[in-house]
Structures are given as structure tokens and as C-alpha cells.
Amino acid sequence: IRLGIVIKEGTMLIGENKIPEKGESIQGTIIMPYGGRGNADAEPCITMQQMTACRNLNFWYPEQDADNIAPYPPTILMGDKTQWGDQYCDVENIVFVNSYIGFKKGAKMGGCPMVRGIYGSPLKTGVMIDSLGDVGRVESCDFSPVYWEKSGMPNSPSETGAHRDFMYTKGVAVQMHRNDWSYGRFLSAEGYYAGFYALNSFNEEAWDGENRLKDNFPNGENYGLSYKDCYIGIEIENTSNAGVVFTEVDIDNCENGFVMDRTFDSKVHLNECRISANEDAILNEGNGIFMGQNIDIEKGKTEISSGYASLINCNLNGTAPQISYGKFSGGSVIGCKFKETETIENNSSKEVII
């Protein structure tokens, strides 16, 4: 395909494929996009009008070079600029073998997408959600460089290819921008810069193409997330005032586990999670509120440079000092257990309840 396809309102584009086990070759309908090489803002391969579906397809870019990654526009874009309305799109059982950007929700406000059963090795972004005025769902997505490597397609890279460095330094599995209490379920990734990234919006109300008009951040709840061998498991630029909830998260062998940036001034809640990180298991550099409950920190430190952090009934198995509170931070440590001698560095000028 050299020119984009528009799925018209009320219609479906359906192929036939077998969702691959990681390490298996691709089977079924394969769409091969050629258009837009070198320009991430060019016409997408697939544009979905409202009330459409795209299912059971594999997308493979024959001219993508693992040693010299080129930008491409989104493989699937939800939202036709020429049409009023942008909602009720269904994307299921899709393999992005080597897309640059897999699925993207467009800049026009809309709602209620179902994005489910998405796999592959998207290089820059796997799923990008933005501009939602009503509930969206992203479920059962798994991204890894292994899918491209073992796809069986011509010129697939080896596991020592340069694409791995690109994905680890620039790739994000799921980007969540402005939404309205959306749900993430059973999302996993390995080998990315970030497994999950909560970011400011680029919808038409917040961004005019050059200037920030206002802030629009995500909220919602996420369950059953798993991130391995990433630089950061979950990164939070910020959330909306309602906050974001994460439950049953497994972060394994990432450099950093759960990171809240300096721009973070809202709230997040992490519950029933396991974190093994080489550097910081939990890092709060912003002024927002972090609430952690029933977290097993097997490796890595908890650094509360700023803001507030409450840890309740957590197991802190890392080396001392297991927790550090900075000068401008506050919080509480209640009912926690320590594998080694309990060491909490409290440099705060505010109240910390231990």
C-alpha cells in the first residue's frame, strides 16, 4: 500500500491471522505499507472513521531498516479530519510487526475506542491514546523486539540489531494522554524506554500545533500490567486531578520502576505490585501525591525527592537505605517490612510518619 486506506463509517476491514506466540512466525493476511517513509505526520496507512472496525491483520513495512530506523506515520489512526464525530472504533487482533507508530487516536475529541489483542514490535509507539471525552479501553497488548526478529519476514533483524537500542532509548509501549477514565488491562512490554507513559495532551483543545493552550492529562485505572527489561516500567509526567490507579503490576529488571517526573503535581495509587529495579524502584521528583499499598520491592530504592509518598503494608527487600525522603517531601511509612536492617533517610522539613 502506497496510499492510505479510509475505513468508511459503518464498515469493517477484516483479514485473517493467527495471533503469534512470541518467537513464532507471522501467519495470515499481511498488509505491506510503503507510503510516508521519513515523515511521521504523513497520511496514515489506515484511517478509521467513526463506528468502524479493523481486525485480524498483520502490518509489515518492507522498507524499514533495523539498522537505520525511519519514521513512518501511524499504521492505524482513529479519526478522520474530514468527518464530524470520532468515536466507537474497534481495533482487534492486530500485529504491528515493525510499525513506527502502531495505533494512534487522533487530535479531534471523541470517545469509546476498543483496542484489544495488539502485538508486535512497534518501534516508537505501540498504542497512543489521546483526545478521549468518553471511556476508552486498551486490553491484552504485548510488545517486544522479539516479534519482528522471529516474524519470518525478509530482512528481519537479529536480537543484536540496532533496533533494540532504538526501542530502549526512544520507544514507548503505551502512551496515555487526555482521556476520560479509561481502562488498561493486561498490558505488557519488554525492551522499551517506557512500558507505560502518562503525558500531556496534543488534542485540538490543548495544542495548536506550535503552542500549549492548556494542560490535559490522563486519569483512569489499569490492571495486570507487566514490564520487563525496560529503562522505566511506568513513567508519569502528570495525571488529571482525578488521578490514575495501577493494580497488579509486575516490573522486572528495569533500570527504574515507577517514576513520577518533576512536572507531577496530581495523584497516583499503586496497589498489589512487585518491582525489581536496578536503580530506583519508586521515584517521586514532583509535588504530587503517591500512595503505595501492598508493594513488594525486591530490588531498588524508594526516593521521595519531593511531594508526598505514603507506603502501607509494603515489603522493602532492597539494600539500605530502603527509603529516602528529601527536604521538600512528606509522607508516611506504615506496616512495612524490611529484609535488611530498616534504614529510612528522613531529610524532610515536613512531617513524615514512621
Coordinates of C-alpha atoms in Angstrom, one line a residue:
I1 CA 0.0 0.0 0.0
R2 CA 1.4 3.3 -1.1
L3 CA -1.6 5.5 -0.4
G4 CA -3.7 5.4 2.7
I5 CA -7.0 3.5 3.1
V6 CA -10.0 5.1 4.8
I7 CA -12.4 2.8 6.5
K8 CA -15.8 4.5 6.0
E9 CA -18.4 4.9 8.7
G10 CA -20.3 1.7 9.4
T11 CA -17.8 -0.6 7.7
M12 CA -15.1 -3.0 8.7
L13 CA -11.7 -4.1 7.3
I14 CA -11.2 -7.7 8.3
G15 CA -8.4 -10.1 7.4
E16 CA -7.4 -13.5 8.7
N17 CA -4.5 -14.0 11.0
K18 CA -3.2 -16.1 13.9
I19 CA -2.1 -14.1 16.9
P20 CA 1.6 -15.2 17.3
E21 CA 3.2 -16.6 20.3
K22 CA 6.3 -14.7 21.0
G23 CA 9.0 -16.3 18.8
E24 CA 6.6 -17.6 16.2
S25 CA 6.5 -16.5 12.5
I26 CA 3.7 -14.3 11.3
Q27 CA 0.7 -16.1 9.7
G28 CA -2.3 -14.8 7.8
T29 CA -3.2 -11.5 6.0
I30 CA -0.2 -9.2 5.7
I31 CA -0.5 -5.6 4.7
M32 CA 2.7 -4.0 3.4
P33 CA 2.8 -0.2 3.7
Y34 CA 5.3 1.8 1.7
G35 CA 3.9 5.3 1.9
G36 CA 5.1 8.1 4.3
R37 CA 8.6 6.9 4.8
G38 CA 10.6 9.6 6.6
N39 CA 7.6 11.6 7.8
A40 CA 5.6 10.6 10.9
D41 CA 3.0 13.3 10.0
A42 CA 2.2 11.9 6.6
E43 CA -1.0 10.1 5.7
P44 CA -1.6 7.0 7.9
C45 CA -1.8 3.6 6.3
I46 CA -5.3 3.1 7.8
T47 CA -7.7 5.9 8.8
M48 CA -10.8 4.9 10.7
Q49 CA -13.9 7.0 10.6
Q50 CA -16.4 6.7 13.5
M51 CA -18.2 3.4 14.1
T52 CA -15.7 1.3 12.2
A53 CA -13.6 -1.8 12.9
C54 CA -10.2 -3.1 11.8
R55 CA -9.4 -6.7 12.8
N56 CA -7.2 -9.8 12.2
L57 CA -4.4 -8.1 10.2
N58 CA -0.6 -8.2 10.2
F59 CA 1.3 -5.0 9.2
W60 CA 4.8 -5.3 7.9
Y61 CA 7.0 -2.4 6.5
P62 CA 9.3 -3.9 3.8
E63 CA 11.5 -0.8 3.6
Q64 CA 12.0 -0.3 7.4
D65 CA 15.7 -0.8 8.1
A66 CA 16.5 -2.2 11.6
D67 CA 20.0 -0.5 11.4
N68 CA 18.6 2.9 10.4
I69 CA 15.1 3.3 11.7
A70 CA 13.0 5.7 9.6
P71 CA 9.9 7.5 10.8
Y72 CA 6.5 6.5 9.3
P73 CA 3.0 7.8 10.0
P74 CA 0.7 5.8 12.3
T75 CA -0.3 2.4 10.9
I76 CA -3.8 2.9 12.2
L77 CA -5.3 6.3 13.0
M78 CA -8.6 6.6 14.7
G79 CA -10.2 9.9 13.5
D80 CA -10.9 11.3 10.0
K81 CA -10.2 15.0 9.9
T82 CA -12.8 15.4 7.1
Q83 CA -15.6 13.9 9.2
W84 CA -17.6 15.2 12.2
G85 CA -17.5 12.8 15.1
D86 CA -14.8 10.5 16.3
Q87 CA -16.0 7.5 18.4
Y88 CA -16.8 3.8 18.6
C89 CA -13.9 2.4 16.8
D90 CA -12.8 -1.2 17.3
V91 CA -9.3 -2.5 16.7
E92 CA -8.7 -6.1 17.5
N93 CA -6.2 -8.9 16.8
I94 CA -3.6 -6.8 15.1
V95 CA 0.2 -7.5 14.7
F96 CA 2.4 -4.5 14.2
V97 CA 5.5 -6.4 13.0
N98 CA 7.7 -3.3 12.7
S99 CA 5.4 -0.2 12.6
Y100 CA 7.0 3.0 13.7
I101 CA 3.7 4.1 15.4
G102 CA 1.1 1.3 15.8
F103 CA -2.3 2.7 16.8
K104 CA -3.0 6.4 17.4
K105 CA -6.1 8.2 18.5
G106 CA -6.3 11.5 16.5
A107 CA -6.3 15.1 17.8
K108 CA -10.1 15.5 17.5
M109 CA -12.1 14.9 20.6
G110 CA -14.0 11.6 20.6
G111 CA -14.6 8.5 22.7
C112 CA -15.1 4.9 23.3
P113 CA -12.4 3.1 21.4
M114 CA -11.8 -0.6 22.0
V115 CA -8.2 -1.5 21.3
R116 CA -7.7 -5.2 22.1
G117 CA -5.3 -8.0 21.2
I118 CA -2.4 -5.9 19.8
Y119 CA 1.0 -7.4 19.4
G120 CA 4.3 -6.8 17.7
S121 CA 7.5 -4.7 17.7
P122 CA 6.3 -1.1 17.2
L123 CA 9.4 0.9 17.2
K124 CA 8.5 4.3 18.6
T125 CA 5.0 3.9 20.0
G126 CA 2.7 0.9 20.3
V127 CA -0.6 2.4 21.3
M128 CA -1.2 6.2 21.7
I129 CA -4.4 7.3 23.4
D130 CA -5.5 10.9 23.4
S131 CA -8.5 13.2 22.9
L132 CA -11.0 11.0 24.7
G133 CA -14.1 12.6 26.1
D134 CA -15.6 9.2 27.0
V135 CA -14.4 5.9 28.3
G136 CA -11.7 4.0 26.2
R137 CA -10.4 0.5 26.7
V138 CA -7.0 -0.8 25.9
E139 CA -6.6 -4.5 26.6
S140 CA -4.3 -7.5 26.0
C141 CA -1.4 -5.8 24.3
D142 CA 2.1 -7.2 24.2
F143 CA 5.1 -5.5 22.6
S144 CA 8.7 -6.8 22.3
P145 CA 11.5 -6.6 19.8
V146 CA 11.2 -10.4 19.5
Y147 CA 8.1 -10.3 17.4
W148 CA 10.0 -8.7 14.5
E149 CA 13.1 -10.7 15.0
K150 CA 11.2 -14.0 14.8
S151 CA 8.5 -12.9 12.4
G152 CA 9.9 -14.9 9.5
M153 CA 9.7 -11.8 7.2
P154 CA 12.5 -10.9 4.9
N155 CA 15.4 -9.0 6.5
S156 CA 14.2 -9.4 10.0
P157 CA 16.8 -8.3 12.4
S158 CA 18.8 -10.4 14.8
E159 CA 18.5 -10.0 18.5
T160 CA 21.7 -8.0 18.5
G161 CA 20.3 -5.5 15.9
A162 CA 20.4 -1.7 16.3
H163 CA 16.5 -1.6 16.5
R164 CA 16.8 -2.8 20.1
D165 CA 18.8 0.2 21.1
F166 CA 16.3 2.5 19.3
M167 CA 13.4 0.9 21.2
Y168 CA 15.2 1.0 24.5
T169 CA 16.1 4.7 24.2
K170 CA 13.1 6.1 22.3
G171 CA 10.2 3.5 22.3
V172 CA 7.1 3.6 24.5
A173 CA 4.7 0.7 24.5
V174 CA 1.6 2.6 25.7
Q175 CA 1.3 6.4 25.7
M176 CA -1.8 7.7 27.6
H177 CA -2.7 11.3 27.1
R178 CA -6.0 13.0 27.6
N179 CA -8.8 10.5 28.4
D180 CA -11.9 10.2 30.4
W181 CA -11.5 7.5 33.0
S182 CA -10.2 4.9 30.5
Y183 CA -9.2 1.3 31.3
G184 CA -5.9 -0.5 30.7
R185 CA -6.0 -4.3 31.1
F186 CA -3.2 -6.9 30.7
L187 CA -0.6 -4.7 29.0
S188 CA 2.9 -6.0 28.8
A189 CA 6.2 -5.0 27.1
E190 CA 9.9 -5.7 27.2
G191 CA 12.9 -3.7 25.9
Y192 CA 11.3 -0.3 25.6
Y193 CA 12.3 3.1 27.1
A194 CA 8.9 3.0 29.0
G195 CA 6.3 0.4 29.2
F196 CA 3.5 2.9 30.2
Y197 CA 3.8 6.7 29.9
A198 CA 1.2 9.3 31.1
L199 CA 1.7 12.5 29.2
N200 CA 0.1 15.9 28.4
S201 CA -2.4 16.0 25.5
F202 CA -2.0 17.2 21.9
N203 CA -5.7 17.4 21.2
E204 CA -7.2 20.4 19.5
E205 CA -8.2 22.0 22.7
A206 CA -4.8 21.7 24.3
W207 CA -2.3 22.2 21.4
D208 CA -2.5 24.4 18.3
G209 CA 0.4 22.7 16.5
E210 CA 3.0 25.0 18.0
N211 CA 1.8 26.3 21.3
R212 CA 0.5 24.8 24.5
L213 CA -3.1 26.1 25.0
K214 CA -3.9 24.2 28.2
D215 CA -2.9 21.1 30.1
N216 CA -4.9 17.8 29.6
F217 CA -3.6 14.8 31.4
P218 CA -5.0 11.2 31.7
N219 CA -6.9 9.5 34.5
G220 CA -8.3 6.1 34.8
E221 CA -7.4 2.7 36.1
N222 CA -5.0 0.0 34.9
Y223 CA -4.8 -3.7 35.9
G224 CA -2.5 -6.6 35.2
L225 CA 0.5 -4.7 33.7
S226 CA 3.9 -6.4 33.2
Y227 CA 7.1 -4.7 32.1
K228 CA 10.5 -6.3 31.7
D229 CA 13.9 -5.1 30.7
C230 CA 12.7 -1.5 30.1
Y231 CA 14.5 1.6 31.1
I232 CA 11.4 2.7 33.0
G233 CA 8.5 0.5 33.8
I234 CA 5.9 3.3 34.3
E235 CA 6.6 7.0 33.9
I236 CA 4.2 9.8 35.0
E237 CA 4.6 13.2 33.5
N238 CA 1.3 14.1 35.3
T239 CA -2.3 13.0 35.7
S240 CA -5.6 14.8 35.8
N241 CA -6.9 15.8 39.2
A242 CA -8.8 12.6 39.5
G243 CA -5.6 10.6 39.3
V244 CA -4.6 7.2 38.0
V245 CA -4.8 3.8 39.7
F246 CA -2.5 0.9 39.0
T247 CA -3.2 -2.6 40.4
E248 CA -1.4 -5.9 39.9
V249 CA 1.7 -4.5 38.2
D250 CA 4.9 -6.5 37.7
I251 CA 8.1 -4.6 36.9
D252 CA 11.1 -6.8 36.4
N253 CA 14.8 -6.0 35.7
C254 CA 14.0 -2.4 34.6
E255 CA 16.5 0.4 35.4
N256 CA 13.8 2.3 37.1
G257 CA 10.4 1.0 38.2
F258 CA 7.7 3.7 38.9
V259 CA 8.9 7.3 38.1
M260 CA 7.0 10.5 38.7
D261 CA 8.6 13.4 36.9
R262 CA 9.2 16.9 38.3
T263 CA 6.0 18.0 36.4
F264 CA 3.9 15.6 38.5
D265 CA 1.5 17.5 40.9
S266 CA -1.6 15.3 41.0
K267 CA -2.0 11.8 42.4
V268 CA -1.4 8.2 41.7
H269 CA -2.2 4.9 43.6
L270 CA -0.2 1.7 43.2
N271 CA -1.6 -1.4 44.8
E272 CA -0.5 -5.1 44.8
C273 CA 2.6 -4.7 42.8
R274 CA 6.1 -6.2 42.5
I275 CA 9.1 -4.1 41.5
S276 CA 12.7 -5.2 40.8
A277 CA 14.8 -2.2 39.5
N278 CA 18.5 -1.7 39.2
E279 CA 18.2 2.0 40.3
D280 CA 15.0 3.4 41.7
A281 CA 12.1 1.2 42.4
I282 CA 10.0 4.3 43.1
L283 CA 11.0 7.8 42.4
N284 CA 8.9 10.9 43.1
E285 CA 10.5 14.2 41.8
G286 CA 7.3 16.1 41.6
N287 CA 5.0 17.8 44.1
G288 CA 2.2 15.3 43.7
I289 CA 0.8 12.5 45.9
F290 CA 1.9 8.9 45.6
M291 CA 0.0 6.2 47.5
G292 CA 1.6 2.8 47.6
Q293 CA -0.1 -0.2 49.2
N294 CA 0.9 -3.9 49.3
I295 CA 4.0 -3.4 47.1
D296 CA 6.9 -5.9 47.1
I297 CA 10.1 -4.1 46.3
E298 CA 12.6 -6.9 45.6
K299 CA 15.3 -4.6 44.3
G300 CA 15.8 -0.9 44.1
K301 CA 15.5 2.2 46.3
T302 CA 12.5 4.4 47.0
E303 CA 13.4 8.1 46.5
I304 CA 10.9 10.7 47.5
S305 CA 12.8 13.8 46.4
S306 CA 9.7 16.0 46.7
G307 CA 5.9 15.7 47.1
Y308 CA 4.2 13.2 49.3
A309 CA 4.5 9.4 49.4
S310 CA 2.6 7.0 51.6
L311 CA 3.8 3.4 51.8
I312 CA 1.4 1.0 53.6
N313 CA 2.0 -2.8 54.2
C314 CA 4.9 -3.0 51.7
N315 CA 7.8 -5.3 51.7
L316 CA 11.1 -3.5 51.1
N317 CA 13.8 -6.1 50.3
G318 CA 16.4 -3.8 48.8
T319 CA 19.6 -2.7 50.4
A320 CA 19.8 0.2 52.9
P321 CA 18.7 2.9 52.9
Q322 CA 15.5 1.5 51.6
I323 CA 13.6 4.8 51.6
S324 CA 14.8 8.4 51.3
Y325 CA 12.7 11.5 52.0
G326 CA 14.1 14.7 50.6
K327 CA 13.9 18.2 52.2
F328 CA 10.7 19.2 50.5
S329 CA 8.8 15.9 50.8
G330 CA 6.4 14.4 53.3
G331 CA 4.6 11.1 53.8
S332 CA 4.2 8.0 55.9
V333 CA 5.6 4.5 56.2
I334 CA 3.1 2.3 58.0
G335 CA 3.1 -1.5 58.5
C336 CA 6.1 -2.1 56.2
K337 CA 8.6 -5.0 56.5
F338 CA 12.3 -4.9 55.7
K339 CA 14.5 -7.8 54.7
E340 CA 17.7 -6.0 55.9
T341 CA 18.0 -3.5 58.8
E342 CA 15.4 -0.9 58.4
T343 CA 17.0 2.4 57.3
I344 CA 14.9 5.4 56.3
E345 CA 16.7 8.6 55.5
N346 CA 14.4 11.4 56.6
N347 CA 15.8 14.8 55.5
S348 CA 12.3 16.3 55.3
S349 CA 11.4 19.7 56.7
K350 CA 7.8 18.4 56.7
E351 CA 6.0 15.7 58.6
V352 CA 6.9 12.1 57.8
I353 CA 5.0 9.5 59.9
I354 CA 7.0 6.3 60.5

